[in-house]
mmCIF file of C-alpha atoms and ligand atoms in Angstrom:
data_model
loop_
_atom_site.group_PDB
_atom_site.id
_atom_site.type_symbol
_atom_site.label_atom_id
_atom_site.label_comp_id
_atom_site.label_asym_id
_atom_site.label_seq_id
_atom_site.Cartn_x
_atom_site.Cartn_y
_atom_site.Cartn_z
ATOM 1 C CA MET A 1 -151.188 11.014 52.508
ATOM 2 C CA SER A 2 -150.802 14.704 53.250
ATOM 3 C CA HIS A 3 -147.273 16.034 53.342
ATOM 4 C CA LEU A 4 -148.255 18.613 55.928
ATOM 5 C CA MET A 5 -147.212 17.990 59.508
ATOM 6 C CA ASN A 6 -150.314 17.235 61.443
ATOM 7 C CA THR A 7 -150.289 20.378 63.605
ATOM 8 C CA TYR A 8 -153.889 21.459 62.967
ATOM 9 C CA ALA A 9 -157.167 19.520 62.942
ATOM 10 C CA ARG A 10 -158.333 21.312 59.810
ATOM 11 C CA LEU A 11 -161.978 21.848 58.939
ATOM 12 C CA PRO A 12 -163.104 20.522 55.538
ATOM 13 C CA VAL A 13 -163.134 23.845 53.717
ATOM 14 C CA ALA A 14 -160.737 26.176 51.883
ATOM 15 C CA PHE A 15 -161.557 29.738 50.939
ATOM 16 C CA THR A 16 -160.785 31.281 47.608
ATOM 17 C CA ARG A 17 -161.765 34.910 48.090
ATOM 18 C CA GLY A 18 -163.106 37.352 50.629
ATOM 19 C CA GLU A 19 -164.674 40.749 50.901
ATOM 20 C CA GLY A 20 -165.273 42.612 54.148
ATOM 21 C CA VAL A 21 -166.615 40.184 56.755
ATOM 22 C CA TRP A 22 -167.411 37.586 54.076
ATOM 23 C CA LEU A 23 -165.394 34.605 52.856
ATOM 24 C CA TYR A 24 -166.244 32.415 49.845
ATOM 25 C CA ASP A 25 -165.220 28.833 49.119
ATOM 26 C CA ALA A 26 -164.558 27.331 45.676
ATOM 27 C CA GLN A 27 -168.259 26.387 45.330
ATOM 28 C CA GLY A 28 -169.244 30.001 45.915
ATOM 29 C CA LYS A 29 -170.753 29.316 49.348
ATOM 30 C CA ARG A 30 -170.610 32.429 51.514
ATOM 31 C CA TYR A 31 -169.499 32.482 55.154
ATOM 32 C CA LEU A 32 -169.837 35.231 57.754
ATOM 33 C CA ASP A 33 -166.352 35.449 59.233
ATOM 34 C CA ALA A 34 -166.619 36.018 62.979
ATOM 35 C CA LEU A 35 -163.099 34.654 63.522
ATOM 36 C CA ALA A 36 -161.083 36.932 61.186
ATOM 37 C CA GLY A 37 -158.134 34.553 60.892
ATOM 38 C CA VAL A 38 -158.070 34.389 64.707
ATOM 39 C CA ALA A 39 -158.202 38.131 65.385
ATOM 40 C CA VAL A 40 -155.859 38.930 62.492
ATOM 41 C CA ASN A 41 -158.019 40.385 59.709
ATOM 42 C CA ALA A 42 -158.910 43.574 61.557
ATOM 43 C CA LEU A 43 -159.895 45.271 58.293
ATOM 44 C CA GLY A 44 -161.840 42.280 57.029
ATOM 45 C CA HIS A 45 -160.872 40.749 53.698
ATOM 46 C CA SER A 46 -159.645 42.615 50.631
ATOM 47 C CA HIS A 47 -159.918 46.078 52.113
ATOM 48 C CA PRO A 48 -159.429 48.235 48.984
ATOM 49 C CA LYS A 49 -156.938 50.617 50.603
ATOM 50 C CA LEU A 50 -154.788 47.797 51.993
ATOM 51 C CA VAL A 51 -154.938 45.920 48.685
ATOM 52 C CA ALA A 52 -153.851 49.042 46.784
ATOM 53 C CA ALA A 53 -150.982 49.816 49.167
ATOM 54 C CA LEU A 54 -149.673 46.233 49.088
ATOM 55 C CA ARG A 55 -150.003 45.953 45.282
ATOM 56 C CA ASP A 56 -148.070 49.156 44.888
ATOM 57 C CA GLN A 57 -145.344 48.042 47.319
ATOM 58 C CA VAL A 58 -144.944 44.566 45.824
ATOM 59 C CA GLY A 59 -144.272 46.199 42.462
ATOM 60 C CA LYS A 60 -141.408 48.212 43.951
ATOM 61 C CA LEU A 61 -139.722 46.115 46.659
ATOM 62 C CA ILE A 62 -140.688 43.278 48.989
ATOM 63 C CA HIS A 63 -137.569 42.811 51.059
ATOM 64 C CA THR A 64 -134.162 44.380 51.510
ATOM 65 C CA SER A 65 -132.568 43.805 54.921
ATOM 66 C CA ASN A 66 -132.313 45.343 58.354
ATOM 67 C CA ILE A 67 -128.681 45.979 57.426
ATOM 68 C CA TYR A 68 -130.111 48.999 55.583
ATOM 69 C CA HIS A 69 -132.578 51.696 56.535
ATOM 70 C CA ILE A 70 -136.205 50.831 55.781
ATOM 71 C CA GLU A 71 -138.244 53.992 55.640
ATOM 72 C CA ALA A 72 -141.633 52.296 56.069
ATOM 73 C CA GLN A 73 -140.342 50.495 59.181
ATOM 74 C CA GLU A 74 -139.097 53.756 60.710
ATOM 75 C CA LYS A 75 -142.442 55.412 59.962
ATOM 76 C CA LEU A 76 -144.343 52.507 61.479
ATOM 77 C CA ALA A 77 -142.220 52.709 64.632
ATOM 78 C CA ASP A 78 -142.940 56.455 64.829
ATOM 79 C CA LYS A 79 -146.649 55.779 64.427
ATOM 80 C CA ILE A 80 -146.742 53.061 67.106
ATOM 81 C CA ALA A 81 -144.739 55.284 69.467
ATOM 82 C CA GLN A 82 -147.123 58.186 68.851
ATOM 83 C CA LEU A 83 -150.232 56.037 69.368
ATOM 84 C CA SER A 84 -148.953 54.262 72.485
ATOM 85 C CA GLY A 85 -146.900 56.940 74.219
ATOM 86 C CA MET A 86 -143.982 54.506 74.193
ATOM 87 C CA ASP A 87 -140.457 54.975 72.827
ATOM 88 C CA THR A 88 -138.963 52.261 70.605
ATOM 89 C CA VAL A 89 -140.057 49.232 68.572
ATOM 90 C CA PHE A 90 -138.398 45.982 67.495
ATOM 91 C CA PHE A 91 -140.140 44.313 64.551
ATOM 92 C CA CYS A 92 -140.479 40.581 64.032
ATOM 93 C CA ASN A 93 -142.986 38.280 62.312
ATOM 94 C CA SER A 94 -145.338 36.793 64.897
ATOM 95 C CA GLY A 95 -146.725 37.029 68.391
ATOM 96 C CA ALA A 96 -144.411 34.381 69.790
ATOM 97 C CA GLU A 97 -141.401 36.215 68.404
ATOM 98 C CA ALA A 98 -142.607 39.495 69.874
ATOM 99 C CA ASN A 99 -142.856 37.796 73.272
ATOM 100 C CA GLU A 100 -139.420 36.210 72.829
ATOM 101 C CA ALA A 101 -138.056 39.738 72.389
ATOM 102 C CA ALA A 102 -139.883 40.884 75.542
ATOM 103 C CA ILE A 103 -138.511 37.952 77.535
ATOM 104 C CA LYS A 104 -134.987 38.699 76.305
ATOM 105 C CA ILE A 105 -135.391 42.380 77.234
ATOM 106 C CA ALA A 106 -136.485 41.376 80.753
ATOM 107 C CA ARG A 107 -133.527 39.032 81.211
ATOM 108 C CA TYR A 108 -131.084 41.591 79.831
ATOM 109 C CA TYR A 109 -132.532 44.181 82.165
ATOM 110 C CA GLY A 110 -132.041 41.786 85.088
ATOM 111 C CA HIS A 111 -128.462 40.978 84.171
ATOM 112 C CA LYS A 112 -127.663 44.712 83.904
ATOM 113 C CA LYS A 113 -128.948 45.038 87.489
ATOM 114 C CA GLY A 114 -126.644 42.210 88.596
ATOM 115 C CA ILE A 115 -129.376 39.558 88.856
ATOM 116 C CA GLU A 116 -127.785 36.366 87.519
ATOM 117 C CA ASN A 117 -130.969 34.296 87.438
ATOM 118 C CA PRO A 118 -133.736 36.723 86.444
ATOM 119 C CA ASN A 119 -137.336 35.533 86.900
ATOM 120 C CA ILE A 120 -140.481 36.722 85.128
ATOM 121 C CA VAL A 121 -143.922 36.520 86.738
ATOM 122 C CA VAL A 122 -146.526 34.969 84.407
ATOM 123 C CA LEU A 123 -150.188 34.105 84.841
ATOM 124 C CA GLU A 124 -152.306 30.992 84.964
ATOM 125 C CA LYS A 125 -154.320 30.331 81.766
ATOM 126 C CA SER A 126 -152.139 32.735 79.793
ATOM 127 C CA PHE A 127 -151.087 32.143 76.202
ATOM 128 C CA HIS A 128 -147.861 33.592 74.826
ATOM 129 C CA GLY A 129 -146.966 31.346 71.884
ATOM 130 C CA ARG A 130 -145.454 28.041 70.805
ATOM 131 C CA THR A 131 -141.705 28.628 70.829
ATOM 132 C CA LEU A 132 -139.832 27.113 73.751
ATOM 133 C CA ALA A 133 -139.589 30.258 75.867
ATOM 134 C CA THR A 134 -143.144 31.373 75.119
ATOM 135 C CA LEU A 135 -144.702 27.952 75.720
ATOM 136 C CA SER A 136 -142.823 27.876 79.018
ATOM 137 C CA ALA A 137 -144.375 31.249 79.875
ATOM 138 C CA THR A 138 -147.813 30.003 78.783
ATOM 139 C CA GLY A 139 -150.153 28.872 81.579
ATOM 140 C CA SER A 140 -151.420 25.699 79.933
ATOM 141 C CA ARG A 141 -150.102 22.199 80.493
ATOM 142 C CA LYS A 142 -151.614 21.154 77.151
ATOM 143 C CA VAL A 143 -149.271 23.530 75.343
ATOM 144 C CA GLN A 144 -146.222 22.417 77.334
ATOM 145 C CA ALA A 145 -146.682 18.651 77.717
ATOM 146 C CA GLY A 146 -144.092 16.628 75.857
ATOM 147 C CA PHE A 147 -141.745 19.527 75.276
ATOM 148 C CA GLU A 148 -139.889 19.477 78.568
ATOM 149 C CA PRO A 149 -137.377 20.582 79.709
ATOM 150 C CA LEU A 150 -139.141 23.923 79.809
ATOM 151 C CA VAL A 151 -137.249 27.195 79.792
ATOM 152 C CA SER A 152 -136.714 28.144 83.428
ATOM 153 C CA GLY A 153 -137.169 31.507 85.077
ATOM 154 C CA PHE A 154 -140.959 31.825 85.104
ATOM 155 C CA VAL A 155 -142.986 32.177 88.306
ATOM 156 C CA ARG A 156 -146.717 31.604 87.923
ATOM 157 C CA VAL A 157 -149.570 33.326 89.771
ATOM 158 C CA PRO A 158 -153.380 33.295 89.296
ATOM 159 C CA PHE A 159 -154.923 35.796 86.838
ATOM 160 C CA ASP A 160 -156.331 39.059 88.189
ATOM 161 C CA ASP A 161 -154.928 38.450 91.680
ATOM 162 C CA LEU A 162 -152.774 41.348 92.904
ATOM 163 C CA GLU A 163 -152.210 39.779 96.323
ATOM 164 C CA ALA A 164 -150.512 36.800 94.704
ATOM 165 C CA VAL A 165 -148.175 39.138 92.807
ATOM 166 C CA ARG A 166 -147.380 41.020 96.029
ATOM 167 C CA ARG A 167 -146.502 37.742 97.734
ATOM 168 C CA VAL A 168 -144.022 36.934 94.959
ATOM 169 C CA ALA A 169 -142.552 40.435 95.253
ATOM 170 C CA ALA A 170 -142.036 39.938 98.983
ATOM 171 C CA SER A 171 -140.368 36.545 98.669
ATOM 172 C CA ASN A 172 -138.487 36.424 95.339
ATOM 173 C CA LYS A 173 -135.753 38.964 94.796
ATOM 174 C CA ASN A 174 -134.845 37.534 91.392
ATOM 175 C CA VAL A 175 -138.021 38.802 89.724
ATOM 176 C CA VAL A 176 -137.349 41.439 87.070
ATOM 177 C CA ALA A 177 -140.667 41.661 85.204
ATOM 178 C CA ILE A 178 -144.263 40.527 84.901
ATOM 179 C CA LEU A 179 -145.752 39.426 81.571
ATOM 180 C CA ALA A 180 -149.555 39.573 81.409
ATOM 181 C CA GLU A 181 -152.565 39.630 79.109
ATOM 182 C CA LEU A 182 -155.323 42.038 80.172
ATOM 183 C CA VAL A 183 -157.906 39.911 78.383
ATOM 184 C CA GLN A 184 -156.895 36.272 78.206
ATOM 185 C CA GLY A 185 -158.004 35.455 74.675
ATOM 186 C CA GLU A 186 -156.962 31.817 74.352
ATOM 187 C CA GLY A 187 -157.642 31.308 78.062
ATOM 188 C CA GLY A 188 -161.399 31.825 77.535
ATOM 189 C CA VAL A 189 -161.879 35.591 77.008
ATOM 190 C CA CYS A 190 -161.332 36.489 80.659
ATOM 191 C CA VAL A 191 -161.197 40.252 81.262
ATOM 192 C CA CYS A 192 -159.136 41.561 84.180
ATOM 193 C CA GLY A 193 -160.760 43.735 86.844
ATOM 194 C CA SER A 194 -160.664 47.525 86.475
ATOM 195 C CA GLY A 195 -157.969 48.047 89.143
ATOM 196 C CA TYR A 196 -155.669 45.239 88.054
ATOM 197 C CA LEU A 197 -153.352 47.108 85.684
ATOM 198 C CA LYS A 198 -152.927 50.060 88.039
ATOM 199 C CA GLY A 199 -152.112 47.608 90.832
ATOM 200 C CA LEU A 200 -149.536 45.847 88.658
ATOM 201 C CA ARG A 201 -147.964 49.203 87.759
ATOM 202 C CA GLU A 202 -147.595 50.056 91.451
ATOM 203 C CA ILE A 203 -146.029 46.687 92.287
ATOM 204 C CA CYS A 204 -143.642 46.990 89.329
ATOM 205 C CA ASP A 205 -142.614 50.519 90.299
ATOM 206 C CA ALA A 206 -142.110 49.600 93.946
ATOM 207 C CA ASN A 207 -139.883 46.653 93.028
ATOM 208 C CA GLY A 208 -138.081 47.863 89.913
ATOM 209 C CA TRP A 209 -139.838 45.320 87.647
ATOM 210 C CA LEU A 210 -140.754 45.822 84.029
ATOM 211 C CA LEU A 211 -144.493 45.781 83.352
ATOM 212 C CA MET A 212 -144.848 43.794 80.121
ATOM 213 C CA LEU A 213 -148.212 43.337 78.393
ATOM 214 C CA ASP A 214 -148.915 40.732 75.753
ATOM 215 C CA GLU A 215 -151.265 42.664 73.457
ATOM 216 C CA VAL A 216 -150.827 40.269 70.542
ATOM 217 C CA GLN A 217 -154.591 39.640 70.524
ATOM 218 C CA THR A 218 -155.909 42.748 72.299
ATOM 219 C CA GLY A 219 -153.871 45.334 70.356
ATOM 220 C CA ILE A 220 -154.869 47.301 67.233
ATOM 221 C CA GLY A 221 -158.374 48.317 68.233
ATOM 222 C CA ARG A 222 -159.639 44.857 69.135
ATOM 223 C CA THR A 223 -160.919 45.857 72.584
ATOM 224 C CA GLY A 224 -162.174 49.302 71.537
ATOM 225 C CA THR A 225 -158.990 51.281 72.184
ATOM 226 C CA MET A 226 -155.897 51.115 69.966
ATOM 227 C CA PHE A 227 -154.128 49.169 72.734
ATOM 228 C CA GLY A 228 -155.854 47.356 75.577
ATOM 229 C CA PHE A 229 -153.875 49.148 78.278
ATOM 230 C CA GLN A 230 -155.467 52.444 77.216
ATOM 231 C CA HIS A 231 -158.677 51.488 79.038
ATOM 232 C CA TYR A 232 -156.869 51.845 82.347
ATOM 233 C CA GLY A 233 -154.733 55.006 82.180
ATOM 234 C CA VAL A 234 -151.510 53.107 82.831
ATOM 235 C CA THR A 235 -148.613 52.650 80.392
ATOM 236 C CA PRO A 236 -146.496 49.477 80.384
ATOM 237 C CA ASP A 237 -142.719 49.316 79.953
ATOM 238 C CA VAL A 238 -143.015 46.674 77.241
ATOM 239 C CA MET A 239 -145.920 45.714 74.981
ATOM 240 C CA THR A 240 -146.057 43.012 72.322
ATOM 241 C CA LEU A 241 -148.198 43.193 69.185
ATOM 242 C CA ALA A 242 -148.830 40.952 66.189
ATOM 243 C CA LYS A 243 -152.185 39.547 65.039
ATOM 244 C CA GLY A 244 -154.087 42.647 63.862
ATOM 245 C CA LEU A 245 -151.062 44.790 63.105
ATOM 246 C CA GLY A 246 -150.558 43.851 59.451
ATOM 247 C CA GLY A 247 -154.194 43.365 58.457
ATOM 248 C CA GLY A 248 -153.277 39.763 57.541
ATOM 249 C CA VAL A 249 -149.637 40.206 56.534
ATOM 250 C CA PRO A 250 -147.325 38.581 59.111
ATOM 251 C CA ILE A 251 -145.737 41.149 61.414
ATOM 252 C CA GLY A 252 -144.990 41.299 65.123
ATOM 253 C CA ALA A 253 -143.651 44.080 67.290
ATOM 254 C CA CYS A 254 -142.082 44.466 70.700
ATOM 255 C CA VAL A 255 -142.646 48.037 71.897
ATOM 256 C CA ALA A 256 -140.747 49.517 74.855
ATOM 257 C CA LYS A 257 -140.616 52.633 76.977
ATOM 258 C CA GLY A 258 -137.998 54.162 79.274
ATOM 259 C CA THR A 259 -135.078 51.963 80.353
ATOM 260 C CA ALA A 260 -136.423 48.960 78.441
ATOM 261 C CA ALA A 261 -136.464 50.990 75.213
ATOM 262 C CA SER A 262 -132.711 51.297 74.891
ATOM 263 C CA LEU A 263 -131.315 48.036 76.292
ATOM 264 C CA PHE A 264 -130.820 46.204 73.003
ATOM 265 C CA GLN A 265 -127.729 47.141 71.020
ATOM 266 C CA PRO A 266 -126.490 45.837 67.660
ATOM 267 C CA GLY A 267 -125.896 42.128 68.206
ATOM 268 C CA SER A 268 -128.395 41.707 71.085
ATOM 269 C CA HIS A 269 -131.326 40.670 68.949
ATOM 270 C CA GLY A 270 -132.465 40.519 65.354
ATOM 271 C CA SER A 271 -134.724 39.081 62.684
ATOM 272 C CA THR A 272 -134.045 38.589 58.983
ATOM 273 C CA PHE A 273 -137.591 39.303 57.863
ATOM 274 C CA GLY A 274 -138.679 41.508 60.779
ATOM 275 C CA GLY A 275 -140.245 44.773 59.646
ATOM 276 C CA ASN A 276 -139.453 44.342 55.959
ATOM 277 C CA ILE A 277 -140.882 46.845 53.506
ATOM 278 C CA LEU A 278 -143.950 44.813 52.640
ATOM 279 C CA ALA A 279 -144.872 44.010 56.266
ATOM 280 C CA SER A 280 -144.181 47.562 57.431
ATOM 281 C CA THR A 281 -146.315 48.977 54.628
ATOM 282 C CA ALA A 282 -149.096 46.634 55.713
ATOM 283 C CA GLY A 283 -148.719 47.853 59.306
ATOM 284 C CA LEU A 284 -148.695 51.528 58.377
ATOM 285 C CA THR A 285 -151.715 51.160 56.119
ATOM 286 C CA THR A 286 -153.620 49.108 58.687
ATOM 287 C CA LEU A 287 -153.059 51.671 61.454
ATOM 288 C CA ASP A 288 -154.031 54.468 59.092
ATOM 289 C CA ILE A 289 -157.299 52.724 58.206
ATOM 290 C CA VAL A 290 -158.073 51.860 61.845
ATOM 291 C CA GLU A 291 -157.737 55.578 62.634
ATOM 292 C CA THR A 292 -159.429 57.158 59.616
ATOM 293 C CA GLU A 293 -162.356 54.710 59.624
ATOM 294 C CA HIS A 294 -162.774 55.058 63.417
ATOM 295 C CA LEU A 295 -162.530 51.306 63.904
ATOM 296 C CA CYS A 296 -161.790 51.527 67.642
ATOM 297 C CA GLN A 297 -165.103 53.316 68.103
ATOM 298 C CA ASN A 298 -166.793 50.749 65.880
ATOM 299 C CA ALA A 299 -165.272 47.897 67.902
ATOM 300 C CA THR A 300 -166.651 49.438 71.101
ATOM 301 C CA ALA A 301 -170.125 50.037 69.645
ATOM 302 C CA MET A 302 -170.456 46.715 67.804
ATOM 303 C CA GLY A 303 -168.967 44.769 70.722
ATOM 304 C CA GLU A 304 -171.522 46.259 73.103
ATOM 305 C CA HIS A 305 -174.299 45.688 70.589
ATOM 306 C CA ILE A 306 -173.389 42.028 70.012
ATOM 307 C CA ARG A 307 -173.029 41.279 73.722
ATOM 308 C CA ALA A 308 -176.302 43.037 74.589
ATOM 309 C CA SER A 309 -178.129 41.255 71.741
ATOM 310 C CA LEU A 310 -176.791 37.839 72.737
ATOM 311 C CA LYS A 311 -177.709 38.461 76.356
ATOM 312 C CA ARG A 312 -181.242 39.077 75.145
ATOM 313 C CA THR A 313 -181.518 36.217 72.645
ATOM 314 C CA LEU A 314 -179.864 33.692 74.966
ATOM 315 C CA ALA A 315 -181.470 34.936 78.180
ATOM 316 C CA GLU A 316 -183.850 31.984 78.512
ATOM 317 C CA THR A 317 -181.323 29.381 77.410
ATOM 318 C CA PRO A 318 -180.117 27.152 80.234
ATOM 319 C CA GLY A 319 -176.476 26.203 79.815
ATOM 320 C CA VAL A 320 -175.259 29.683 78.874
ATOM 321 C CA LYS A 321 -173.104 30.654 81.843
ATOM 322 C CA GLU A 322 -171.773 34.060 80.852
ATOM 323 C CA ILE A 323 -171.492 36.446 77.913
ATOM 324 C CA ARG A 324 -168.451 38.672 78.337
ATOM 325 C CA GLY A 325 -165.626 40.469 76.629
ATOM 326 C CA GLN A 326 -164.238 43.850 75.697
ATOM 327 C CA GLY A 327 -164.841 45.490 72.324
ATOM 328 C CA LEU A 328 -164.875 42.868 69.586
ATOM 329 C CA LEU A 329 -163.196 40.198 71.701
ATOM 330 C CA ILE A 330 -166.269 38.316 72.876
ATOM 331 C CA GLY A 331 -166.738 35.079 74.794
ATOM 332 C CA ILE A 332 -169.880 33.036 75.417
ATOM 333 C CA GLU A 333 -169.194 30.557 78.181
ATOM 334 C CA LEU A 334 -171.329 27.421 78.144
ATOM 335 C CA ASP A 335 -171.680 24.831 80.874
ATOM 336 C CA ARG A 336 -170.109 22.070 78.730
ATOM 337 C CA PRO A 337 -167.406 21.508 76.112
ATOM 338 C CA CYS A 338 -168.711 22.864 72.818
ATOM 339 C CA GLY A 339 -166.013 22.303 70.212
ATOM 340 C CA GLU A 340 -168.552 20.758 67.820
ATOM 341 C CA LEU A 341 -170.203 24.182 67.431
ATOM 342 C CA VAL A 342 -167.340 25.164 65.148
ATOM 343 C CA LYS A 343 -168.417 22.502 62.643
ATOM 344 C CA THR A 344 -172.148 23.246 62.911
ATOM 345 C CA GLY A 345 -171.305 26.912 62.419
ATOM 346 C CA LEU A 346 -169.285 26.096 59.327
ATOM 347 C CA ASP A 347 -172.160 24.094 57.852
ATOM 348 C CA ALA A 348 -174.452 27.044 58.514
ATOM 349 C CA GLY A 349 -172.024 29.488 56.895
ATOM 350 C CA LEU A 350 -170.778 31.025 60.129
ATOM 351 C CA LEU A 351 -167.094 30.990 61.125
ATOM 352 C CA ILE A 352 -166.625 30.939 64.894
ATOM 353 C CA ASN A 353 -164.122 29.483 67.295
ATOM 354 C CA VAL A 354 -164.165 27.676 70.620
ATOM 355 C CA THR A 355 -161.440 28.227 73.175
ATOM 356 C CA ALA A 356 -160.782 26.832 76.664
ATOM 357 C CA ASP A 357 -163.114 23.920 75.671
ATOM 358 C CA ASN A 358 -166.389 25.624 76.573
ATOM 359 C CA VAL A 359 -166.144 29.252 75.441
ATOM 360 C CA VAL A 360 -167.420 30.329 72.025
ATOM 361 C CA ARG A 361 -165.054 33.090 70.913
ATOM 362 C CA LEU A 362 -166.094 35.812 68.498
ATOM 363 C CA VAL A 363 -163.380 38.068 67.075
ATOM 364 C CA PRO A 364 -164.943 39.472 63.896
ATOM 365 C CA PRO A 365 -163.234 42.087 61.715
ATOM 366 C CA LEU A 366 -163.313 45.569 63.270
ATOM 367 C CA ILE A 367 -165.172 46.850 60.183
ATOM 368 C CA ILE A 368 -168.296 44.793 60.960
ATOM 369 C CA SER A 369 -171.499 46.790 60.379
ATOM 370 C CA ARG A 370 -174.580 46.802 62.567
ATOM 371 C CA ALA A 371 -176.535 44.754 60.014
ATOM 372 C CA GLU A 372 -173.729 42.181 59.869
ATOM 373 C CA ALA A 373 -173.520 42.131 63.663
ATOM 374 C CA ASP A 374 -177.278 41.460 63.802
ATOM 375 C CA GLN A 375 -176.896 38.687 61.258
ATOM 376 C CA LEU A 376 -174.113 37.159 63.360
ATOM 377 C CA VAL A 377 -176.344 37.171 66.447
ATOM 378 C CA ASN A 378 -179.343 35.826 64.504
ATOM 379 C CA GLU A 379 -177.348 32.940 63.058
ATOM 380 C CA LEU A 380 -175.403 32.080 66.186
ATOM 381 C CA THR A 381 -178.318 32.100 68.626
ATOM 382 C CA PRO A 382 -180.199 29.066 67.202
ATOM 383 C CA LEU A 383 -176.914 27.141 66.836
ATOM 384 C CA ILE A 384 -176.131 27.569 70.524
ATOM 385 C CA ARG A 385 -179.748 26.898 71.543
ATOM 386 C CA SER A 386 -180.072 23.644 69.641
ATOM 387 C CA PHE A 387 -176.612 22.519 70.789
ATOM 388 C CA LEU A 388 -177.593 23.047 74.417
ATOM 389 C CA MET A 389 -180.975 21.344 73.956
ATOM 390 C CA LYS A 390 -179.402 18.158 72.649
ATOM 391 C CA PRO A 391 -179.337 15.413 75.278
ATOM 392 C CA ALA A 392 -175.876 15.022 76.786
ATOM 393 C CA PRO A 393 -173.993 12.016 75.370
ATOM 394 C CA ALA A 394 -174.197 9.011 77.682
ATOM 395 C CA ALA A 395 -171.247 8.827 80.042
ATOM 396 C CA ALA A 396 -168.690 6.238 78.932
HETATM 397 C C1 PLP B 401 -151.916 34.392 69.212
HETATM 398 C C2 PLP B 401 -151.215 34.840 70.429
HETATM 399 C C3 PLP B 401 -149.829 34.665 70.579
HETATM 400 C C4 PLP B 401 -148.986 33.913 69.583
HETATM 401 O O1 PLP B 401 -148.924 34.542 68.341
HETATM 402 P P1 PLP B 401 -148.284 33.758 67.080
HETATM 403 O O2 PLP B 401 -148.303 34.797 66.007
HETATM 404 O O3 PLP B 401 -149.168 32.587 66.800
HETATM 405 O O4 PLP B 401 -146.925 33.344 67.468
HETATM 406 C C5 PLP B 401 -149.235 35.184 71.710
HETATM 407 N N1 PLP B 401 -149.940 35.834 72.642
HETATM 408 C C6 PLP B 401 -151.269 36.014 72.547
HETATM 409 C C7 PLP B 401 -152.004 36.754 73.606
HETATM 410 C C8 PLP B 401 -151.955 35.510 71.436
HETATM 411 O O5 PLP B 401 -153.287 35.659 71.356
#
C-alpha cells in the first residue's frame, strides 16, 4: 500500500531527467512536455542559466529567515515592481498562499474603511487554490464539496459579465474588492473580452474596491506579456503570482499598488519560507531569462502558430468545438469529456492535460521552438482525431 495520501490519480510514469521541452523516464523514453508541470516550468527543464544560479546559491545559503534582510528577495521585489508598475510584494510559496494574502489585504482594507463584514466579488468557474479561503473563492462545487462550512464573504458573478458586477455594486455596500482571472486556466482556458478589465477598473474606482487579479497561471510571460493585465492597459491594485515565477522552484507572490501596498504591518501577515534566498534567486534568474531570451515574444509567436496550425489540422474534424487561448495558454474544446486523451498522449510520448472535463489544455514551456511546436501539433492532431472518431460508449 502506498503511504501517500490519495490526492492525485497519478499516471503510471516517473521522470528522471529533462532538457528543454523534453522529459525522460527511467527507461529512456522521451516525452514532449506540453504541460510544463502545469504552467510552472516556463524555462523548460534544466535551463543552464537557472541550474548554474541555483547550484551556486545552494552552495552558499538556502534559507535564513524573514527576521533578517534577504538581498535576493529585495531585488526580486524591485524587479517585479519595475516590470508591473506596482509598488510592493509579499512573498510566499504557492498560488493559494498568494491568494490568501490578497484576500487578507482586501479584508484589512475593508475593516480600515469601517466595513465590519467585507465581501469580495469572485467569478463562476474560477480557480484560486485549495486552502479553505481560496477554495471558498473558487467557482467550482467539485473543489468545495465536503469541506463546508466555507469561508464566508464571497459574492459570485458570471465570468466576463460587467453588468452582473455593476448589479452587485448597486446592491451590496459591503463589497471591498473583486478577485478575477483574465484567462480562466482551470476553468477551461476561457479568455475575457477585450473591454472586461477596463470595465472592472471603472467599477472598482467608482466604488472604492480593490481590483485584484489572480495571475498565478497567466503571469510570467505565459500569455505573451509579462503579466496578463498588460494586454489591456489597466493596472490592478493587487496581483498574485506563483506557477512560472521560480522556473520550478516553489515561490508565490502577492503584489500590490497604492493603498493596498502599505496596509500590512509587522504582525499582519507572514511566511516562514516565503521569499527565502533559494526561491528568490530562482525568481530573479527566471525573470532575467524571460527578458533576455525574449520569451514573452516567443510565447506570443508560438501560441499564435500552434493555434493557427491546430485550426488547420483539425478543421475537418467534427467534435472540435473551439481552439482558443492567449499566448502559450491554449485550450481545445471538444464536444465530449476527453480525460482519456491524457493517457493516450502519455503512451505516444506527449504530455498534455485536460481541464473542465472537455478542454485539452496546452501550456508548454515558453522556450518552445517552432520545430517543437510543429511536432506538438503533428503528434496531437491524430490523437484528437482518432479519439473523436471512436464510437461513443453505449449509454449506461
Ligand atoms: C494553480 C492556480 C492556483 C493555485 O496555485 P497552488 O500553487 O497550487 O496553490 C491559484 N490560482 C490559479 C489561477 C491557478 O492556476
